[in-house]
Coordinates of C-alpha atoms in Angstrom, one line a residue:
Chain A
X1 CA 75.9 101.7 102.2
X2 CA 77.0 98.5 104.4
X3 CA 77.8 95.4 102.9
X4 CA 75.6 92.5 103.0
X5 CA 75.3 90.2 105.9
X6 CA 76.7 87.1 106.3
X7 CA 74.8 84.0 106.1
X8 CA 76.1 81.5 108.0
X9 CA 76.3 80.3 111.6
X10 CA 78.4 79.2 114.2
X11 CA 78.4 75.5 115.8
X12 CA 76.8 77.7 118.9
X13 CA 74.0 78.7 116.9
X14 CA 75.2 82.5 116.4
X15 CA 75.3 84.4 113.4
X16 CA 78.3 85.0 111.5
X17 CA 79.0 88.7 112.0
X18 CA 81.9 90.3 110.9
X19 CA 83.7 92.4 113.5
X20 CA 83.1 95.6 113.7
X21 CA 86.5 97.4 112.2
X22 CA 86.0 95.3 108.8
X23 CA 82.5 96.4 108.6
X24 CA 83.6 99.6 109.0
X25 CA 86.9 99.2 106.3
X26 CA 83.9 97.6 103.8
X27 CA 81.8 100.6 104.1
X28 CA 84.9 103.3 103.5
X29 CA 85.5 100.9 100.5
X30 CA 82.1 101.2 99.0
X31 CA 82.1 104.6 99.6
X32 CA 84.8 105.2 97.3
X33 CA 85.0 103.8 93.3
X34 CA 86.1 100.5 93.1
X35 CA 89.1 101.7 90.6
X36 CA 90.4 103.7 93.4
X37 CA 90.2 100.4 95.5
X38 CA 94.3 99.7 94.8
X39 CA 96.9 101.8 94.1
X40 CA 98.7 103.0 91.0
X41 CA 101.1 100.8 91.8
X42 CA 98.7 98.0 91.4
X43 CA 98.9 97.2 94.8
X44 CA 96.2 97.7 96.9
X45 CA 96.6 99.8 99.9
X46 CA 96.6 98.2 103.6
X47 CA 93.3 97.1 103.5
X48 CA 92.3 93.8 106.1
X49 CA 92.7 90.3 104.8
X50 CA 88.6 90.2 105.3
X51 CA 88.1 93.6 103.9
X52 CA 89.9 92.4 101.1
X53 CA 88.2 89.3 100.8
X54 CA 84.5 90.9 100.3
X55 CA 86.2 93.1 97.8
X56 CA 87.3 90.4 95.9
X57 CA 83.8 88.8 95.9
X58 CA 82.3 92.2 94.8
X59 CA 84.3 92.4 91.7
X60 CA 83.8 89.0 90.7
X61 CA 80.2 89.4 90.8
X62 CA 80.5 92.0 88.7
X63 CA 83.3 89.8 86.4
X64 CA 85.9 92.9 87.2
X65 CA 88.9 90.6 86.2
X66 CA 91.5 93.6 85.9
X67 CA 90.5 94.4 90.0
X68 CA 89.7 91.0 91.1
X69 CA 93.5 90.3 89.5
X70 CA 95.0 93.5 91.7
X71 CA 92.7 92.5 95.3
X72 CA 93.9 88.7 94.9
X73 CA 97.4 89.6 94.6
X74 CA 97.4 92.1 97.6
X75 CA 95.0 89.5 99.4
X76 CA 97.5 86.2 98.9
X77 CA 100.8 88.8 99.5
X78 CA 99.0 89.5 103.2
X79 CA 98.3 85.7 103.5
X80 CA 101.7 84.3 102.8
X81 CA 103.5 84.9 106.6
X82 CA 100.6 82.8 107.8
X83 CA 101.5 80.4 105.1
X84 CA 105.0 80.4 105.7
X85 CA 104.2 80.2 109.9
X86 CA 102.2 76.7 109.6
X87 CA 104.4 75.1 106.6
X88 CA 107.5 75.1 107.8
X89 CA 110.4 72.6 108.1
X90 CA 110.3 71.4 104.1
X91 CA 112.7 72.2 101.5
X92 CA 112.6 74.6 98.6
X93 CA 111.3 72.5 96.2
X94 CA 108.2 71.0 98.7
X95 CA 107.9 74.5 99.7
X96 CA 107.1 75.6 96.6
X97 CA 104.5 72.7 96.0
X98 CA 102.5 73.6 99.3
X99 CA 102.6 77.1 98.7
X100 CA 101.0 76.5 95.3
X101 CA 98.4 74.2 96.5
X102 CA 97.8 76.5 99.6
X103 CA 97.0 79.1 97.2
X104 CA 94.6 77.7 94.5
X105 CA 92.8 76.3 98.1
X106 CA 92.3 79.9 99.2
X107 CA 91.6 80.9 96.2
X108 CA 88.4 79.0 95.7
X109 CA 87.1 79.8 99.1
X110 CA 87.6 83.1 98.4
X111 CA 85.7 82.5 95.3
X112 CA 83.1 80.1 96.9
X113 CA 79.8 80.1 94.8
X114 CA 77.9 78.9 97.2
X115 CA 79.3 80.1 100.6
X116 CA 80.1 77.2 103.4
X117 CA 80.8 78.0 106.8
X118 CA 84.9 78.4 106.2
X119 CA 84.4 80.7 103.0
X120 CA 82.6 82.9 105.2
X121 CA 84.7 82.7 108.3
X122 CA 87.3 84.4 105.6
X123 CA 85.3 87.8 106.0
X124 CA 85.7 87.2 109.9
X125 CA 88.9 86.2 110.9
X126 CA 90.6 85.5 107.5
X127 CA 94.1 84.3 109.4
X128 CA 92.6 81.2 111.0
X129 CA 91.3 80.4 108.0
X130 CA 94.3 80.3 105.6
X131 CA 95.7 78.2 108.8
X132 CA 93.5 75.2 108.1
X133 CA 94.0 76.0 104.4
X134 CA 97.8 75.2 105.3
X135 CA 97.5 72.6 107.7
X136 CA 95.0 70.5 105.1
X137 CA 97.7 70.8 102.9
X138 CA 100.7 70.1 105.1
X139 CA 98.5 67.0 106.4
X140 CA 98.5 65.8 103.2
X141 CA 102.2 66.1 102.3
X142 CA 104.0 63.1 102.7
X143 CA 107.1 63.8 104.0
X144 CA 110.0 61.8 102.4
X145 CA 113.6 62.3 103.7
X146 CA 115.7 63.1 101.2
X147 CA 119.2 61.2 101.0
X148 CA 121.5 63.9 101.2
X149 CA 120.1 65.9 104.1
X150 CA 121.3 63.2 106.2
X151 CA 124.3 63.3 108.2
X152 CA 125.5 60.7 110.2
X153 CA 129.1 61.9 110.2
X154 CA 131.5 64.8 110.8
X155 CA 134.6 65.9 109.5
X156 CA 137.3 67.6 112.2
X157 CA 139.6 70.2 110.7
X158 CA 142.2 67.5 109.5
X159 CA 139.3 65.9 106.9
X160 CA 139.0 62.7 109.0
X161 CA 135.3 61.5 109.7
X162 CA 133.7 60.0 112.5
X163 CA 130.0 59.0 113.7
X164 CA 127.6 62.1 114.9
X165 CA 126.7 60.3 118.1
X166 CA 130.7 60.4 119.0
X167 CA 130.6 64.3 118.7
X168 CA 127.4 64.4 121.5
X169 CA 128.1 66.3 124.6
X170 CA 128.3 63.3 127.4
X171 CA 127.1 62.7 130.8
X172 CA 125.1 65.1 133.4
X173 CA 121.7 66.5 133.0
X174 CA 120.4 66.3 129.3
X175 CA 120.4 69.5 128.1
X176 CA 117.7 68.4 125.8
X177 CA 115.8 67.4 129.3
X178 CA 116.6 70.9 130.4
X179 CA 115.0 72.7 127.9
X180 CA 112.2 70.4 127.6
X181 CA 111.7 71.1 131.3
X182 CA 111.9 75.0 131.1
X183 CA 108.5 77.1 130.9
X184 CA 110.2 80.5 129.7
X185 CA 109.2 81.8 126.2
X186 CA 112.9 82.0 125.4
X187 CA 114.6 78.6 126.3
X188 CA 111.4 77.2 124.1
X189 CA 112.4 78.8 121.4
X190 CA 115.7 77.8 121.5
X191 CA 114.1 73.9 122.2
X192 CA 111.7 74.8 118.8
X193 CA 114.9 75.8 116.9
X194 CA 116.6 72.6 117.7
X195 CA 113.8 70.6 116.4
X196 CA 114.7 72.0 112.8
X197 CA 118.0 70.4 113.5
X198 CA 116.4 67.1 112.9
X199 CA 117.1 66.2 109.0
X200 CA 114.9 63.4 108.4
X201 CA 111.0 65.0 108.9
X202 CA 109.8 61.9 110.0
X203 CA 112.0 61.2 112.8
X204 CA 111.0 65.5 114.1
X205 CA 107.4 64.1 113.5
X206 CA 107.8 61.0 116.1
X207 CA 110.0 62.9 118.4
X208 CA 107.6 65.9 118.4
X209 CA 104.3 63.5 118.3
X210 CA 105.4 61.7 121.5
X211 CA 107.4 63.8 123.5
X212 CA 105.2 66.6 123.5
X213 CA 101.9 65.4 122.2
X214 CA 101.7 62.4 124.1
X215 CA 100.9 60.0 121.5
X216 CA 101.2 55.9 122.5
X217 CA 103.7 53.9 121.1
X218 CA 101.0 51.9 120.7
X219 CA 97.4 51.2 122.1
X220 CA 95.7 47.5 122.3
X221 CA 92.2 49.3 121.3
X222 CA 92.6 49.5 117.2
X223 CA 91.0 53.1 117.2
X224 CA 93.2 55.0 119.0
X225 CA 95.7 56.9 117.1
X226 CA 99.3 55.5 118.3
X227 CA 102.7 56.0 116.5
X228 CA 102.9 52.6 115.4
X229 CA 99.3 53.1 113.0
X230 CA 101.0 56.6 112.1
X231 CA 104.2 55.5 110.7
X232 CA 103.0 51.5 109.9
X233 CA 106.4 50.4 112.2
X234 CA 106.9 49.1 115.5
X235 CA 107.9 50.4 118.3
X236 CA 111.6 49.5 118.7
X237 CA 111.8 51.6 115.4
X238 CA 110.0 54.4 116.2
X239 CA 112.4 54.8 119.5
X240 CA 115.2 54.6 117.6
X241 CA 113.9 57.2 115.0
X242 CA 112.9 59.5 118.1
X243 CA 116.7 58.7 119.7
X244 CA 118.4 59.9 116.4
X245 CA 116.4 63.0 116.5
X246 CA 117.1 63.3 119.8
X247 CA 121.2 63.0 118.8
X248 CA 120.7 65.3 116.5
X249 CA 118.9 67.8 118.5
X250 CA 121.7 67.0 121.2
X251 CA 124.9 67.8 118.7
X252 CA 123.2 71.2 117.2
X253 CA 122.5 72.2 121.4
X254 CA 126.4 71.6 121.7
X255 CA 127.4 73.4 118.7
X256 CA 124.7 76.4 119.9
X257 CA 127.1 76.7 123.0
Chain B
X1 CA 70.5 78.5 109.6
X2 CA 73.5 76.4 107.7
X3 CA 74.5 74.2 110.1
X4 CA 74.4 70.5 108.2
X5 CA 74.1 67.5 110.6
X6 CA 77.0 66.1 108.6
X7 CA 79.8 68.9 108.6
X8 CA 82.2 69.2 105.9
X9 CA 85.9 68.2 106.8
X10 CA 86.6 72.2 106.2
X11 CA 84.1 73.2 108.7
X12 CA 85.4 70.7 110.9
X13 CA 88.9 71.6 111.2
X14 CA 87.7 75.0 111.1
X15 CA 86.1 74.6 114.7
X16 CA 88.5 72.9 116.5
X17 CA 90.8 76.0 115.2
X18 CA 88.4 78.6 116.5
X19 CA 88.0 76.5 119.7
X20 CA 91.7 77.6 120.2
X21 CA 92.1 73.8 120.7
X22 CA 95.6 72.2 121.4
X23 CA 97.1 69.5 119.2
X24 CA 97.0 67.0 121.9
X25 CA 96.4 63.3 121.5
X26 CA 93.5 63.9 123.9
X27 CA 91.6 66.0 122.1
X28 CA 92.6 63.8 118.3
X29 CA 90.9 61.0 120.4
X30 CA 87.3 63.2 121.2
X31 CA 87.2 65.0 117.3
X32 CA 87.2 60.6 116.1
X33 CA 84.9 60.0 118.2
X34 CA 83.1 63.5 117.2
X35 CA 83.9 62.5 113.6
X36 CA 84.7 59.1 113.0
X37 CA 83.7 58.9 109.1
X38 CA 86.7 61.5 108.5
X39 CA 89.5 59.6 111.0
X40 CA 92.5 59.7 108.5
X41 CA 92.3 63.0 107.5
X42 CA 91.6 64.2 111.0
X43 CA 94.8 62.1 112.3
X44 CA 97.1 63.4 109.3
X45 CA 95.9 67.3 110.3
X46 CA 96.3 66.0 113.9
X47 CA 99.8 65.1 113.4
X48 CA 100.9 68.1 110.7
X49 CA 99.5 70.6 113.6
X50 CA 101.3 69.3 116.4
X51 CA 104.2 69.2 114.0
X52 CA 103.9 72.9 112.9
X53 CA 102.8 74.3 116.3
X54 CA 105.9 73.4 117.9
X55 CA 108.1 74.8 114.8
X56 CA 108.5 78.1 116.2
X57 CA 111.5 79.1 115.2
X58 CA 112.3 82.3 113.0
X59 CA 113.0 81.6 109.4
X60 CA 114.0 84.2 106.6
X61 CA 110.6 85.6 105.1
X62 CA 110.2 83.5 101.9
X63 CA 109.3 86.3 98.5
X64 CA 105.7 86.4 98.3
X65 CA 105.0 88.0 94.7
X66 CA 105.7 84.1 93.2
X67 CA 102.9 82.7 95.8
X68 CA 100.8 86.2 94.9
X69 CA 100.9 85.9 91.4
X70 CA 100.5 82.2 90.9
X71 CA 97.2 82.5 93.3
X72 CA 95.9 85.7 90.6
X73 CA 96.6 83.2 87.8
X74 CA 94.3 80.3 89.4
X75 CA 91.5 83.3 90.6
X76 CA 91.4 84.5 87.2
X77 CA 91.4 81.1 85.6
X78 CA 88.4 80.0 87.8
X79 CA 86.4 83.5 87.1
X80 CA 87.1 82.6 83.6
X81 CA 85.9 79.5 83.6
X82 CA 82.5 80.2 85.2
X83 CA 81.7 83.2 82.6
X84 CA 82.5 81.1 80.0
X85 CA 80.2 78.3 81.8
X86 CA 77.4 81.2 82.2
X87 CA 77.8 82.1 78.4
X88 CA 78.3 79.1 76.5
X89 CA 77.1 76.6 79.3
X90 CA 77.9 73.5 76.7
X91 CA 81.4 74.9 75.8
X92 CA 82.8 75.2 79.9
X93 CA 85.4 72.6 79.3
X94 CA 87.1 75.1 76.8
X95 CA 87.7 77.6 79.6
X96 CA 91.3 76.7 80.5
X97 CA 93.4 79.2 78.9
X98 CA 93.9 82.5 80.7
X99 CA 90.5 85.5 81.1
X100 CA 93.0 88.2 79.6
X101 CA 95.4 87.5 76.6
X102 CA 98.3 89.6 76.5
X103 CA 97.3 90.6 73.2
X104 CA 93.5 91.0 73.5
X105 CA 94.4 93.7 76.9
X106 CA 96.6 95.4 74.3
X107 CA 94.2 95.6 71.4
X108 CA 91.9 96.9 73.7
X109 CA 94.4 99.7 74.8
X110 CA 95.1 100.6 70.8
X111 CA 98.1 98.8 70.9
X112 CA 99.0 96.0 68.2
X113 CA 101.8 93.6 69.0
X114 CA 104.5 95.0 67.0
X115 CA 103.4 98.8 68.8
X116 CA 103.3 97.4 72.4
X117 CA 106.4 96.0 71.9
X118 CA 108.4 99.2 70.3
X119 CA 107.0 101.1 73.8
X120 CA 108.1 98.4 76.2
X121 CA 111.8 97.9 74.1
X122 CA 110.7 94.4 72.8
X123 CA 110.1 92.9 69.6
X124 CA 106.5 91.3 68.3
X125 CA 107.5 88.2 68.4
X126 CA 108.6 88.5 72.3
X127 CA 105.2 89.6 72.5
X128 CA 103.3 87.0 70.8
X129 CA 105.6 84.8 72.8
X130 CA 104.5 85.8 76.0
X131 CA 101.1 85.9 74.9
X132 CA 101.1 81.9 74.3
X133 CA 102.9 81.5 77.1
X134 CA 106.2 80.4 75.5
X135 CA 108.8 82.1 77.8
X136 CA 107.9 80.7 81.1
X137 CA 109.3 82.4 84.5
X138 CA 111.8 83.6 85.8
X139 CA 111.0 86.8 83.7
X140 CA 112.2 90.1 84.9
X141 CA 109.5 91.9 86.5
X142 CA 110.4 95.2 85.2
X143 CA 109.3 93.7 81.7
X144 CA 105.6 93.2 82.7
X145 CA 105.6 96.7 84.8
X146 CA 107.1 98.5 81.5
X147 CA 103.9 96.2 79.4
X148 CA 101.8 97.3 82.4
X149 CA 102.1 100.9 82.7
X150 CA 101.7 101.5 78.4
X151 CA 98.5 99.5 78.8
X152 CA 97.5 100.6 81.8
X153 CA 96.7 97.5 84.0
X154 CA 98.6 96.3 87.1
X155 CA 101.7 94.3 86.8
X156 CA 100.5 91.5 88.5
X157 CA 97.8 91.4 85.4
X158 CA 100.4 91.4 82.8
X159 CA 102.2 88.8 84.7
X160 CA 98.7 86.6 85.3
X161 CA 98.4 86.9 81.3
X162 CA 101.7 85.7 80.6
X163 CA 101.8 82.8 82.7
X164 CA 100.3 79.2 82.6
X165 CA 100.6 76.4 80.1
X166 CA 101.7 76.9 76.5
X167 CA 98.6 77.9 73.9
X168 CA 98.8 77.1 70.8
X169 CA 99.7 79.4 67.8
X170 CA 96.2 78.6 66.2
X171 CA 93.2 76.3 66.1
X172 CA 94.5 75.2 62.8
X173 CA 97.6 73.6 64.0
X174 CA 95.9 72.0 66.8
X175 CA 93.6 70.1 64.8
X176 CA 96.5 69.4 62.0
X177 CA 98.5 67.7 64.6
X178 CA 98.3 64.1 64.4
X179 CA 99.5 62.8 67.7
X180 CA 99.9 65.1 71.2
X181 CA 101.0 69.2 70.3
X182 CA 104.3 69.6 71.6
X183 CA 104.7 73.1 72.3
X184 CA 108.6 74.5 73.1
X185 CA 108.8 77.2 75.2
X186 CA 112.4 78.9 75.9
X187 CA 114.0 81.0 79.1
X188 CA 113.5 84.5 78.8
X189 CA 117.6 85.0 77.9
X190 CA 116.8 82.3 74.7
X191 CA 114.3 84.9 74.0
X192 CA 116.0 87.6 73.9
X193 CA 119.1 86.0 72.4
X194 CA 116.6 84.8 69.0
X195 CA 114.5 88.5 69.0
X196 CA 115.5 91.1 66.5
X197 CA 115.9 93.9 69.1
X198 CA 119.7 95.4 68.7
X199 CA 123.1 93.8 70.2
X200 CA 122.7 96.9 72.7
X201 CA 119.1 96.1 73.7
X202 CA 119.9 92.8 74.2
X203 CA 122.6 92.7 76.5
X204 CA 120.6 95.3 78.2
X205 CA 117.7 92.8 78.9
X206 CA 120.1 89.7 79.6
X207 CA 121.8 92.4 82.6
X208 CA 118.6 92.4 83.9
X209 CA 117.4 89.0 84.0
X210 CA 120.8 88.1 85.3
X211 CA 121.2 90.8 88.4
X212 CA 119.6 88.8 91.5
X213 CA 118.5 91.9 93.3
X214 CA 116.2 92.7 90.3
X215 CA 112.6 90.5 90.9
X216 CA 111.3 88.4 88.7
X217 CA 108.4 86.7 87.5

């Protein structure tokens, strides 16, 4: 017994079809009693986020709460890396908030009564899916700098402070130039680690939005997206924000070497 | 075929995620002009994508059986709430306590309150506790696999069943109450501290909830 096809389509036209090792993971699942679905454990054994998706559909049909309860769980504990991958760069606390929101998102796609075109793409390739999920709710997130994550001074070993921008390596090539200029995999993720050095999320946000992005400072035709719309300041502001990100960035590369 | 002249914002983002597109300003300039009745929300995911994409760095996996088992609280809520719909169609605003009640799962299995909690090592109070939801988390999880395992449903149930906001004790005193129905809850070590279990099971419950490497719930 196979499960049932899928109803929607692609932009292209095509049918939805699921690939071919989750049909195959569906079938072994039907072929088996649903109670033997997860483990003892309650844990459900390595099924794929979309084989785990039609399951959870199947036992709410049949208003199975006790499995639907087990799949969900195994389901949103396969889910959370991707979470964690596209939500990063908030503290605890706004972590939390996302995650919880990201959740109760997924879980009424997965439990879609009337299937859209994203509930289905679950049972296809579930990943990209829980992406958007996150990003929708990252996108919504406004991100407020809090007071004490800022630092705008350091303290040498005799207690005396002095400005960040003092402590910046000087002169010769930029090293943040340098890295922004290098194509190998490793000096980007030491450039991508530096951007969490950044303590105020808007100021990453500008840097990242116009350094690598491209976005204007501004643009003299209103409907095109510039930094200026995005963050409802001017431009002498935004390059100072994108300055002290780039300070910051700078002070974390010298302490990296 | 389901494709709607008029996408949703889902299906939307969806596409431009399948497309393998880039977060580039470019390509935020053609989706507005693809999509212009949804330009906020398309810059906002615009800028949040960019933002994240370039956040590669490795962080320390974050503990995933909070996320899990908040995410089984809302699925079971929702199932709840649409077989309550189907049954009493005029009665669906009702449907916003748990589908499973500690107690009802345990009634089912036999148990009454006071005999569930003299298997697990708690008292019936505890137990009517955490059946209205009046010892919110942290909890130690070893509690609800101990409650799990005499009534024969996953953990993650128990948990599910336990968790959400405060029910209270009876219908009566909800419609006695004259203004709002404050309803206290206490940590799990308040709990314990108030039960009638021994000084030595005690303690031996407050170790628990107080060693970090033990999860909780």
């Amino acid at each position: 017994m196979g499960p049932a096809p899928l109803t929607c389509h692609a932009l292209t036209g095509e049918p939805y079809l699921r690939h071919p090792p989750v049909e195959a993971e569906i079938r072994e699942a039907l072929a088996i009693a649903p109670k033997d679905w997860v483990g003892s454990t309650g844990r459900s054994p390595l099924w794929r986020l979309e084989t785990l998706v039609h399951l959870i559909r199947l036992r709410a049909r049949d208003n199975d709460n006790r499995l639907l309860g087990a799949l969900t769980f195994a389901f949103l504990e396969a889910a959370k890396p991707t979470v964690e991958r596209w939500s990063r760069g908030f503290g605890p606390a706004d972590t939390e908030v996302i995650e919880g929101l990201v959740g109760d998102r997924l879980v009424a796609l997965v439990l879609a009564e009337l299937p859209t075109r994203t509930s289905e793409y679950l049972e296809i390739d579930a990943k990209t899916v829980i992406k958007q999920a996150t990003l929708r709710v990252v996108s919504t997130f406004k991100d407020q700098p809090k007071a004490h994550a800022f630092k705008t001074t350091v303290q040498d070993e005799d207690g005396t402070l002095s400005p960040l921008v003092e402590n910046l390596p000087g002169g010769g090539l930029d090293p943040l130039e340098h890295l922004l200029a290098k194509e190998s995999s490793q000096e980007r993720g030491v450039f991508r680690r530096l951007l969490l050095a950044v303590t105020d999320p808007r100021h990453r946000e500008a840097f990242i939005l116009r350094k690598l992005r491209n976005w204007p400072y501004s643009n003299p035709d209103p409907a095109v997206p510039t930094l200026e719309s995005r963050f409802g300041i001017g431009e002498r502001q935004i390059r100072t924000w994108i300055n002290t990100a780039i300070a910051q960035m700078r002070a974390a590369h010298g302490a990296d070497q | 075929m389901t494709i709607s002249p008029d996408p949703s914002l889902d299906d939307i983002l969806l596409d431009l995620l399948v497309d393998d597109a880039e977060p580039t300003h470019a390509n935020l300039v053609a989706a507005l002009e693809a999509h212009p009745r949804h330009r906020d929300a398309l810059i906002a995911f615009f800028a949040a994508w960019g933002v994240q994409a370039a956040l590669e760095a490795e962080e320390p996996a974050r503990e995933a059986e909070h996320f899990a088992n908040r995410g089984v609280s809302s699925a079971l809520n929702l199932q709840y709430a649409r077989q309550t719909a189907a049954v009493r169609p005029n009665q669906a605003a009702e449907a916003s306590v748990p589908a499973q009640r500690l107690s009802a799962m345990a009634r089912r299995r036999g148990f009454s309150d006071a005999q569930l909690a003299e298997r697990v090592g708690l008292d019936e109070v505890l137990i009517a506790k955490l059946d209205r939801h009046r010892i919110p988390a942290p909890r130690p999880r070893r509690m609800f696999e101990l409650i799990g395992e005499a009534i024969e449903v996953p953990a993650a149930h128990v948990i599910a069943s336990a968790t959400g906001p405060p029910i209270a004790s009876s219908r009566g005193r909800m419609m006695k109450a004259k203004g709002p129905l404050v309803m206290e809850t206490e940590s799990f070590e308040e709990a314990i501290r108030r039960s009638t279990l021994s000084d030595e099971a005690k303690a031996a419950w407050i170790a628990l909830m107080a060693d970090e490497n033990e999860p909780k719930a």
